[in-house]
Amino acid sequence: MPPRQEIPEIRQNLTRRDLTSAAIALIEREGLSALTMRRLASELDCAPMSLYTHVRSRDALIDAIVDHLIEQLDLQQPGGESWQQLVRQTLDRYRDLAVQLPNSFELLALAPYDSSPVAPHLGNVVAGLEHAGLSREKARQILGIVDAYASGFLVVWARSRARAAAGELADDELGMTGMRDLEMFDRGLEALIAGLDATLVRGELP
Amino acid sequence: MPPRQEIPEIRQNLTRRDLTSAAIALIEREGLSALTMRRLASELDCAPMSLYTHVRSRDALIDAIVDHLIEQLDLQQPGGESWQQLVRQTLDRYRDLAVQLPNSFELLALAPYDSSPVAPHLGNVVAGLEHAGLSREKARQILGIVDAYASGFLVVWARSRARAAAGELADDELGMTGMRDLEMFDRGLEALIAGLDATLVRGELP
DNA sequence: ACCTGAACACCGTTCAAGT
DNA sequence: ACCTGAACACCGTTCAAGT
């Protein structure tokens, strides 16, 4: 009885994408704090150290997750004409991502502007705004401001929502929660666009 | 030779405030990730478990730190008349806190709205805005929107700044950093106030 | 009431070794 | 190239014990 030629017992060909997909699924299921190298490895049925074949460190894993999230954002290219339409479309997709992946969202939203996965993506958006007629300087200023608004709103919205889902709310604390529902996100964005148009784009130097 | 009556070898009377002060100092010196129970204990020259006499858990410690930061914010009471002045003053102090304690700031800025230290503080600001003539509903909406903007802007500003200080910048990544300097914080806030006045306060239902 | 050491169940990561 | 177990230096927190 000859021995079997192939013994494919060991799981091979684990890809970077397998890591980020499993990581995002884990974060959405159990929260950001559940993302540990050991926990992710057990999720992928491999030894903790196997992850380091595909990723240099935990920080590099998080950069890869942010890359993955940015790819999701870029699936539909915006097709607006005015800078206002472009900003609306860009932030709508940003908000949709926060709704779809609330626990992972802050990894993207709070990443420093100069981090390697984020900077090129922001460069693309700035280029789009320039194409819509803004100077590069105004485009950067406007993107910085609307992105700050959207990130701040959606991160705290997602965190408060996670807490509510976990049932950590006392009755007398419920009053403030409604301050930040998603309807207000759109109203605030419209106010911001109107104000930016009046003061930064059409307005003279104050 | 009689034994000494008092042997005050063991450090007593450690207060909650000692914990939060030392914690904030530690965070500013070495970053948020340096805040561990064991590290903080060694900073205070006590055993790790001594901290649990004053604080139920690490999460409770962080709530206490947020309380401490809110007290700093409330040191000067605002004295504006219009809601616009009130918003400006409130956010100026918020920005100053981010400048003064950049590494601790996000503990306050990203705390869920319904968390126990934050909710009463927000209630006070809402009351001030009502006193300036806004309905409670409008006051909440406006506070939610300007706070989202300020938190998002300042947290990413502080994080990017910490990275820059640590010298993690590649040359070709420097372009985006200027997108978010503090001058733009004020310009964005003015745009937001103008837009809110036009669309939410003076404007009819859109 | 306030402080403490030992112990438990976790972390990220280095290293040397396997295929 | 890809995977692995053992080991190291850390975590937060429980428990039983000291003053």
Short mmCIF file of C-alpha atoms (C1' of nucleotides) in Angstrom, two decimals:
data_model
loop_
_atom_site.label_atom_id
_atom_site.label_comp_id
_atom_site.label_asym_id
_atom_site.label_seq_id
_atom_site.Cartn_x
_atom_site.Cartn_y
_atom_site.Cartn_z
CA MET A 1 0.00 0.00 0.00
CA PRO A 2 1.82 3.09 -1.24
CA PRO A 3 1.70 6.27 0.78
CA ARG A 4 -0.55 9.05 -0.46
CA GLN A 5 1.32 11.47 -2.66
CA GLU A 6 -0.28 14.62 -1.36
CA ILE A 7 -0.99 15.44 2.23
CA PRO A 8 -2.69 18.83 2.07
CA GLU A 9 -3.39 18.96 5.77
CA ILE A 10 -1.90 22.38 6.31
CA ARG A 11 -4.04 25.30 5.14
CA GLN A 12 -2.04 27.15 2.52
CA ASN A 13 -2.47 30.23 0.41
CA LEU A 14 -3.87 32.46 3.08
CA THR A 15 -4.04 35.90 1.46
CA ARG A 16 -3.87 39.41 2.85
CA ARG A 17 -7.47 39.85 1.80
CA ASP A 18 -8.46 36.78 3.84
CA LEU A 19 -6.98 38.55 6.85
CA THR A 20 -8.75 41.86 6.33
CA SER A 21 -12.10 40.23 5.50
CA ALA A 22 -12.00 38.04 8.57
CA ALA A 23 -10.81 40.99 10.68
CA ILE A 24 -13.69 43.21 9.57
CA ALA A 25 -16.20 40.42 10.14
CA LEU A 26 -14.77 39.86 13.62
CA ILE A 27 -14.86 43.58 14.47
CA GLU A 28 -18.46 43.91 13.36
CA ARG A 29 -19.50 40.83 15.30
CA GLU A 30 -17.67 41.51 18.57
CA GLY A 31 -16.31 45.06 18.51
CA LEU A 32 -12.92 46.63 17.88
CA SER A 33 -11.39 45.33 21.09
CA ALA A 34 -11.95 41.76 19.88
CA LEU A 35 -9.43 42.28 17.09
CA THR A 36 -6.32 40.62 18.46
CA MET A 37 -3.77 38.67 16.50
CA ARG A 38 -4.53 35.52 18.46
CA ARG A 39 -8.29 35.89 18.11
CA LEU A 40 -8.03 36.56 14.37
CA ALA A 41 -5.79 33.53 13.93
CA SER A 42 -8.30 31.27 15.66
CA GLU A 43 -10.98 32.77 13.39
CA LEU A 44 -8.88 31.70 10.40
CA ASP A 45 -7.99 28.30 11.91
CA CYS A 46 -4.28 28.98 11.87
CA ALA A 47 -1.55 29.62 14.37
CA PRO A 48 -1.12 33.21 15.59
CA MET A 49 2.32 33.46 14.06
CA SER A 50 1.02 32.53 10.60
CA LEU A 51 -0.52 35.99 10.35
CA TYR A 52 2.94 37.51 10.41
CA THR A 53 3.67 35.90 7.06
CA HIS A 54 1.19 38.33 5.49
CA VAL A 55 1.42 41.34 7.74
CA ARG A 56 4.41 42.87 9.53
CA SER A 57 2.60 43.79 12.75
CA ARG A 58 -0.79 44.54 14.23
CA ASP A 59 -0.47 48.16 13.10
CA ALA A 60 0.24 47.00 9.56
CA LEU A 61 -2.86 44.79 9.76
CA ILE A 62 -4.92 47.85 10.64
CA ASP A 63 -3.44 49.77 7.71
CA ALA A 64 -4.48 46.87 5.48
CA ILE A 65 -8.02 47.01 6.91
CA VAL A 66 -8.18 50.75 6.18
CA ASP A 67 -7.06 49.99 2.62
CA HIS A 68 -9.86 47.44 2.34
CA LEU A 69 -12.41 50.00 3.57
CA ILE A 70 -11.19 52.63 1.12
CA GLU A 71 -11.63 50.13 -1.71
CA GLN A 72 -15.25 49.72 -0.62
CA LEU A 73 -15.65 53.50 -0.76
CA ASP A 74 -14.23 53.69 -4.28
CA LEU A 75 -16.53 51.04 -5.75
CA GLN A 76 -18.86 53.65 -7.23
CA GLN A 77 -17.11 56.60 -8.78
CA PRO A 78 -18.87 59.92 -8.25
CA GLY A 79 -20.28 61.69 -11.27
CA GLY A 80 -21.28 65.12 -10.01
CA GLU A 81 -20.64 68.39 -11.79
CA SER A 82 -20.61 71.11 -9.15
CA TRP A 83 -18.31 70.82 -6.15
CA GLN A 84 -21.42 70.74 -3.98
CA GLN A 85 -22.74 67.63 -5.74
CA LEU A 86 -19.33 66.00 -5.53
CA VAL A 87 -19.10 66.66 -1.79
CA ARG A 88 -22.63 65.32 -1.25
CA GLN A 89 -21.91 62.11 -3.15
CA THR A 90 -18.58 61.54 -1.46
CA LEU A 91 -20.03 61.99 2.01
CA ASP A 92 -23.11 59.92 1.23
CA ARG A 93 -20.87 56.97 0.50
CA TYR A 94 -18.91 57.72 3.64
CA ARG A 95 -22.11 57.69 5.69
CA ASP A 96 -23.28 54.47 4.04
CA LEU A 97 -20.02 52.79 4.99
CA ALA A 98 -20.50 53.89 8.61
CA VAL A 99 -23.98 52.37 8.58
CA GLN A 100 -22.80 49.16 6.97
CA LEU A 101 -19.65 48.65 9.07
CA PRO A 102 -20.13 50.81 12.17
CA ASN A 103 -17.51 49.11 14.33
CA SER A 104 -14.77 49.17 11.69
CA PHE A 105 -15.57 52.64 10.39
CA GLU A 106 -13.51 54.56 12.92
CA LEU A 107 -10.31 52.87 11.80
CA LEU A 108 -10.75 54.78 8.54
CA ALA A 109 -12.37 57.91 9.93
CA LEU A 110 -9.75 58.59 12.60
CA ALA A 111 -6.68 57.52 10.65
CA PRO A 112 -4.16 60.37 10.44
CA TYR A 113 -4.28 62.28 7.19
CA ASP A 114 -0.70 61.46 6.42
CA SER A 115 -0.98 57.71 6.94
CA SER A 116 -0.08 55.70 3.88
CA PRO A 117 -3.51 54.28 2.99
CA VAL A 118 -5.41 57.56 3.45
CA ALA A 119 -3.26 60.18 1.74
CA PRO A 120 -3.66 58.89 -1.87
CA HIS A 121 -7.42 58.54 -1.47
CA LEU A 122 -7.72 62.14 -0.27
CA GLY A 123 -5.55 63.20 -3.20
CA ASN A 124 -8.11 61.67 -5.58
CA VAL A 125 -10.98 63.54 -3.99
CA VAL A 126 -9.05 66.81 -4.14
CA ALA A 127 -8.40 66.18 -7.84
CA GLY A 128 -12.13 65.68 -8.40
CA LEU A 129 -12.94 68.95 -6.65
CA GLU A 130 -10.34 70.75 -8.78
CA HIS A 131 -12.02 69.30 -11.86
CA ALA A 132 -15.27 70.83 -10.60
CA GLY A 133 -13.66 74.26 -10.70
CA LEU A 134 -12.10 74.82 -7.28
CA SER A 135 -8.48 75.84 -6.82
CA ARG A 136 -6.35 73.15 -5.23
CA GLU A 137 -6.08 75.27 -2.10
CA LYS A 138 -9.86 75.73 -1.74
CA ALA A 139 -10.42 72.07 -2.59
CA ARG A 140 -8.13 71.01 0.25
CA GLN A 141 -9.69 73.40 2.70
CA ILE A 142 -13.23 72.33 1.87
CA LEU A 143 -12.42 68.63 1.94
CA GLY A 144 -10.64 69.02 5.29
CA ILE A 145 -13.66 70.74 6.80
CA VAL A 146 -16.42 68.48 5.48
CA ASP A 147 -14.39 65.36 6.27
CA ALA A 148 -13.86 66.58 9.84
CA TYR A 149 -17.60 67.08 10.22
CA ALA A 150 -18.50 63.70 8.74
CA SER A 151 -15.87 61.77 10.69
CA GLY A 152 -16.75 63.36 14.01
CA PHE A 153 -20.46 62.90 13.51
CA LEU A 154 -20.34 59.31 12.31
CA VAL A 155 -17.75 57.99 14.78
CA VAL A 156 -19.68 59.21 17.80
CA TRP A 157 -22.93 58.09 16.19
CA ALA A 158 -21.51 54.59 15.69
CA ARG A 159 -20.07 54.41 19.21
CA SER A 160 -23.28 55.57 20.84
CA ARG A 161 -25.23 53.11 18.73
CA ALA A 162 -23.00 50.22 19.78
CA ARG A 163 -23.53 51.17 23.42
CA ALA A 164 -27.27 51.33 22.93
CA ALA A 165 -27.22 47.90 21.33
CA ALA A 166 -25.26 46.58 24.30
CA GLY A 167 -28.01 47.92 26.54
CA GLU A 168 -25.87 50.18 28.69
CA LEU A 169 -28.38 53.00 28.79
CA ALA A 170 -29.93 54.40 31.92
CA ASP A 171 -33.36 55.94 31.40
CA ASP A 172 -32.30 59.48 32.18
CA GLU A 173 -29.44 59.30 29.74
CA LEU A 174 -31.62 58.69 26.72
CA GLY A 175 -32.33 62.36 26.14
CA MET A 176 -29.05 63.17 24.43
CA THR A 177 -28.95 60.18 22.14
CA GLY A 178 -31.38 61.57 19.62
CA MET A 179 -29.12 64.59 19.20
CA ARG A 180 -27.21 62.67 16.65
CA ASP A 181 -29.43 60.64 14.43
CA LEU A 182 -28.63 60.23 10.78
CA GLU A 183 -31.23 62.71 9.63
CA MET A 184 -29.24 65.42 11.36
CA PHE A 185 -26.15 64.29 9.47
CA ASP A 186 -27.71 65.38 6.19
CA ARG A 187 -29.10 68.65 7.61
CA GLY A 188 -25.68 69.54 9.04
CA LEU A 189 -23.98 68.73 5.77
CA GLU A 190 -26.35 70.99 3.84
CA ALA A 191 -25.72 73.80 6.32
CA LEU A 192 -21.98 73.30 6.01
CA ILE A 193 -22.06 73.31 2.19
CA ALA A 194 -24.18 76.48 2.18
CA GLY A 195 -21.84 78.17 4.66
CA LEU A 196 -18.68 77.13 2.78
CA ASP A 197 -20.12 78.43 -0.46
CA ALA A 198 -20.96 81.77 1.16
CA THR A 199 -17.75 82.29 3.11
CA LEU A 200 -14.96 80.35 1.41
CA VAL A 201 -15.95 80.05 -2.25
CA ARG A 202 -18.04 83.10 -3.13
CA GLY A 203 -17.08 85.22 -0.14
CA GLU A 204 -14.21 87.66 -0.03
CA LEU A 205 -11.50 87.25 2.60
CA PRO A 206 -13.27 87.93 5.89
CA MET B 1 14.91 51.93 73.04
CA PRO B 2 11.16 52.10 72.39
CA PRO B 3 9.85 51.42 68.91
CA ARG B 4 8.73 54.41 66.90
CA GLN B 5 5.03 55.10 67.33
CA GLU B 6 4.29 55.97 63.74
CA ILE B 7 5.56 54.14 60.74
CA PRO B 8 4.11 56.07 57.82
CA GLU B 9 5.92 53.95 55.27
CA ILE B 10 2.85 53.14 53.23
CA ARG B 11 1.55 55.97 51.02
CA GLN B 12 -1.99 56.70 52.15
CA ASN B 13 -4.77 59.02 51.10
CA LEU B 14 -4.37 58.51 47.39
CA THR B 15 -7.33 60.35 45.85
CA ARG B 16 -9.31 59.87 42.67
CA ARG B 17 -7.90 63.17 41.50
CA ASP B 18 -4.35 61.90 42.01
CA LEU B 19 -5.22 59.07 39.64
CA THR B 20 -6.68 61.25 36.90
CA SER B 21 -3.90 63.86 37.15
CA ALA B 22 -1.19 61.26 36.92
CA ALA B 23 -3.07 59.48 34.13
CA ILE B 24 -3.35 62.64 32.03
CA ALA B 25 0.30 63.50 32.61
CA LEU B 26 1.27 59.97 31.57
CA ILE B 27 -0.90 60.08 28.43
CA GLU B 28 0.55 63.42 27.37
CA ARG B 29 4.09 62.23 27.95
CA GLU B 30 3.89 58.81 26.31
CA GLY B 31 0.62 58.53 24.43
CA LEU B 32 -2.75 56.91 25.08
CA SER B 33 -1.43 53.38 24.75
CA ALA B 34 0.88 53.99 27.73
CA LEU B 35 -2.14 54.29 30.02
CA THR B 36 -2.27 50.88 31.66
CA MET B 37 -3.23 50.14 35.24
CA ARG B 38 0.21 48.75 35.99
CA ARG B 39 2.03 51.65 34.37
CA LEU B 40 -0.11 54.21 36.19
CA ALA B 41 0.49 52.42 39.49
CA SER B 42 4.25 52.57 39.04
CA GLU B 43 3.86 56.27 38.21
CA LEU B 44 2.14 56.72 41.57
CA ASP B 45 4.58 54.44 43.41
CA CYS B 46 1.89 52.04 44.51
CA ALA B 47 0.86 48.50 43.70
CA PRO B 48 -1.37 47.99 40.67
CA MET B 49 -4.21 46.71 42.81
CA SER B 50 -4.22 49.87 44.95
CA LEU B 51 -5.82 51.71 42.05
CA TYR B 52 -8.90 49.53 42.36
CA THR B 53 -9.60 51.08 45.75
CA HIS B 54 -10.45 54.33 43.95
CA VAL B 55 -11.76 53.12 40.64
CA ARG B 56 -13.85 50.08 39.76
CA SER B 57 -12.09 49.25 36.50
CA ARG B 58 -9.99 50.70 33.71
CA ASP B 59 -13.16 51.89 31.96
CA ALA B 60 -14.23 53.68 35.13
CA LEU B 61 -10.79 55.29 35.28
CA ILE B 62 -11.32 56.64 31.78
CA ASP B 63 -14.73 58.00 32.75
CA ALA B 64 -13.02 59.76 35.66
CA ILE B 65 -10.44 61.24 33.28
CA VAL B 66 -13.24 62.52 31.03
CA ASP B 67 -14.84 64.11 34.09
CA HIS B 68 -11.53 65.78 34.89
CA LEU B 69 -11.28 67.16 31.33
CA ILE B 70 -14.84 68.48 31.44
CA GLU B 71 -14.01 70.33 34.65
CA GLN B 72 -11.12 72.00 32.84
CA LEU B 73 -13.57 73.05 30.12
CA ASP B 74 -16.00 74.53 32.62
CA LEU B 75 -13.41 76.69 34.39
CA GLN B 76 -14.45 79.80 32.50
CA GLN B 77 -18.15 80.18 32.06
CA PRO B 78 -19.18 81.62 28.71
CA GLY B 79 -20.83 85.02 28.68
CA GLY B 80 -22.08 85.47 25.14
CA GLU B 81 -25.46 86.83 24.18
CA SER B 82 -26.26 85.47 20.73
CA TRP B 83 -26.18 81.72 20.12
CA GLN B 84 -23.41 82.37 17.62
CA GLN B 85 -21.20 83.95 20.29
CA LEU B 86 -21.99 81.14 22.69
CA VAL B 87 -21.06 78.50 20.13
CA ARG B 88 -17.82 80.32 19.31
CA GLN B 89 -16.80 80.58 22.96
CA THR B 90 -17.69 76.98 23.73
CA LEU B 91 -15.71 75.66 20.78
CA ASP B 92 -12.77 77.96 21.42
CA ARG B 93 -12.34 76.39 24.83
CA TYR B 94 -12.75 72.96 23.25
CA ARG B 95 -9.99 73.76 20.78
CA ASP B 96 -7.74 75.14 23.50
CA LEU B 97 -8.12 71.92 25.45
CA ALA B 98 -7.12 69.93 22.36
CA VAL B 99 -4.01 72.08 22.02
CA GLN B 100 -3.13 71.82 25.69
CA LEU B 101 -3.80 68.08 26.10
CA PRO B 102 -3.72 66.63 22.58
CA ASN B 103 -3.22 63.01 23.57
CA SER B 104 -5.97 62.96 26.20
CA PHE B 105 -8.43 65.04 24.21
CA GLU B 106 -9.95 62.18 22.24
CA LEU B 107 -11.11 60.46 25.39
CA LEU B 108 -13.54 63.36 25.78
CA ALA B 109 -14.17 64.07 22.11
CA LEU B 110 -15.10 60.51 21.15
CA ALA B 111 -16.97 59.56 24.29
CA PRO B 112 -20.52 58.44 23.46
CA TYR B 113 -23.12 61.15 24.00
CA ASP B 114 -25.00 59.05 26.48
CA SER B 115 -22.01 58.23 28.68
CA SER B 116 -22.41 59.38 32.25
CA PRO B 117 -19.76 62.14 32.34
CA VAL B 118 -20.71 63.71 29.01
CA ALA B 119 -24.50 63.88 29.08
CA PRO B 120 -24.87 66.45 31.91
CA HIS B 121 -22.23 68.72 30.38
CA LEU B 122 -24.04 68.71 27.06
CA GLY B 123 -27.25 69.47 28.93
CA ASN B 124 -25.66 72.61 30.34
CA VAL B 125 -24.60 73.84 26.93
CA VAL B 126 -28.07 73.17 25.53
CA ALA B 127 -29.54 75.20 28.41
CA GLY B 128 -27.21 78.09 27.55
CA LEU B 129 -28.29 78.02 23.92
CA GLU B 130 -31.94 78.03 24.97
CA HIS B 131 -31.21 81.06 27.11
CA ALA B 132 -29.83 82.72 23.98
CA GLY B 133 -33.19 82.29 22.30
CA LEU B 134 -33.10 78.92 20.54
CA SER B 135 -35.76 76.28 21.04
CA ARG B 136 -34.50 73.20 22.86
CA GLU B 137 -34.85 71.21 19.67
CA LYS B 138 -32.80 73.66 17.58
CA ALA B 139 -30.26 73.99 20.38
CA ARG B 140 -29.70 70.23 20.41
CA GLN B 141 -29.45 70.03 16.64
CA ILE B 142 -26.96 72.88 16.44
CA LEU B 143 -24.83 71.58 19.31
CA GLY B 144 -24.79 68.10 17.82
CA ILE B 145 -23.58 69.44 14.48
CA VAL B 146 -20.91 71.87 15.70
CA ASP B 147 -19.63 69.35 18.23
CA ALA B 148 -19.33 66.73 15.51
CA TYR B 149 -17.30 69.14 13.40
CA ALA B 150 -15.02 70.19 16.25
CA SER B 151 -14.44 66.66 17.54
CA GLY B 152 -13.68 65.23 14.11
CA PHE B 153 -11.36 68.07 13.22
CA LEU B 154 -9.44 68.17 16.47
CA VAL B 155 -9.04 64.43 17.01
CA VAL B 156 -7.50 63.88 13.59
CA TRP B 157 -5.46 67.06 13.99
CA ALA B 158 -4.08 65.79 17.30
CA ARG B 159 -3.36 62.31 15.96
CA SER B 160 -1.60 63.60 12.87
CA ARG B 161 0.41 65.98 15.04
CA ALA B 162 1.50 63.17 17.34
CA ARG B 163 2.66 61.17 14.33
CA ALA B 164 4.57 64.13 12.99
CA ALA B 165 6.25 64.60 16.36
CA ALA B 166 7.23 60.93 16.33
CA GLY B 167 8.84 61.49 12.94
CA GLU B 168 6.89 58.90 11.00
CA LEU B 169 6.46 61.07 7.93
CA ALA B 170 7.65 60.16 4.49
CA ASP B 171 8.44 63.17 2.32
CA ASP B 172 5.68 62.53 -0.19
CA GLU B 173 3.08 62.29 2.54
CA LEU B 174 3.59 65.80 3.85
CA GLY B 175 1.25 67.37 1.30
CA MET B 176 -1.97 66.44 3.07
CA THR B 177 -0.91 67.45 6.54
CA GLY B 178 -1.45 71.15 6.03
CA MET B 179 -5.06 70.40 5.11
CA ARG B 180 -5.88 70.52 8.75
CA ASP B 181 -4.10 73.27 10.57
CA LEU B 182 -5.79 75.18 13.32
CA GLU B 183 -6.45 78.24 11.21
CA MET B 184 -8.79 76.13 9.13
CA PHE B 185 -10.61 75.10 12.29
CA ASP B 186 -11.79 78.66 12.79
CA ARG B 187 -12.66 79.21 9.13
CA GLY B 188 -14.70 76.02 9.06
CA LEU B 189 -16.49 76.96 12.25
CA GLU B 190 -17.45 80.36 10.83
CA ALA B 191 -18.75 78.69 7.66
CA LEU B 192 -20.75 76.23 9.74
CA ILE B 193 -22.27 78.95 11.92
CA ALA B 194 -23.23 80.99 8.87
CA GLY B 195 -24.77 77.94 7.20
CA LEU B 196 -26.68 76.88 10.30
CA ASP B 197 -28.07 80.38 10.72
CA ALA B 198 -29.22 80.43 7.11
CA THR B 199 -30.69 76.93 6.89
CA LEU B 200 -31.69 75.84 10.41
CA VAL B 201 -32.42 79.03 12.35
CA ARG B 202 -33.65 81.64 9.90
CA GLY B 203 -34.49 79.25 7.10
CA GLU B 204 -37.86 77.61 6.61
CA LEU B 205 -38.12 73.83 6.58
CA PRO B 206 -36.23 72.80 3.44
"C1'" DA C 1 -11.20 51.96 54.51
"C1'" DC C 2 -7.06 51.37 52.21
"C1'" DC C 3 -3.30 48.77 50.50
"C1'" DT C 4 -0.89 44.50 48.79
"C1'" DG C 5 1.29 39.87 46.37
"C1'" DA C 6 0.16 35.84 44.00
"C1'" DA C 7 -2.31 33.94 40.45
"C1'" DC C 8 -5.28 33.51 36.09
"C1'" DA C 9 -6.36 34.21 31.52
"C1'" DC C 10 -5.13 36.95 28.29
"C1'" DC C 11 -1.91 40.20 24.88
"C1'" DG C 12 1.98 41.23 20.66
"C1'" DT C 13 6.07 39.65 19.04
"C1'" DT C 14 11.00 37.21 18.65
"C1'" DC C 15 13.22 33.18 17.63
"C1'" DA C 16 14.48 28.87 15.95
"C1'" DA C 17 12.59 25.22 13.50
"C1'" DG C 18 9.83 22.79 10.32
"C1'" DT C 19 7.65 21.97 5.13
"C1'" DA D 1 7.61 31.00 0.66
"C1'" DC D 2 4.61 29.65 4.17
"C1'" DC D 3 3.51 27.82 8.52
"C1'" DT D 4 4.36 26.60 13.50
"C1'" DG D 5 5.28 25.97 19.04
"C1'" DA D 6 7.77 27.70 22.77
"C1'" DA D 7 9.10 31.57 25.17
"C1'" DC D 8 9.34 36.58 26.77
"C1'" DA D 9 7.60 40.65 28.53
"C1'" DC D 10 3.61 42.53 29.00
"C1'" DC D 11 -1.95 43.25 30.05
"C1'" DG D 12 -6.70 43.69 33.39
"C1'" DT D 13 -8.67 41.72 37.12
"C1'" DT D 14 -10.05 38.13 41.08
"C1'" DC D 15 -8.98 36.62 45.44
"C1'" DA D 16 -7.42 36.18 49.94
"C1'" DA D 17 -4.77 38.58 53.14
"C1'" DG D 18 -2.81 42.28 55.59
"C1'" DT D 19 -3.14 47.30 58.25
#
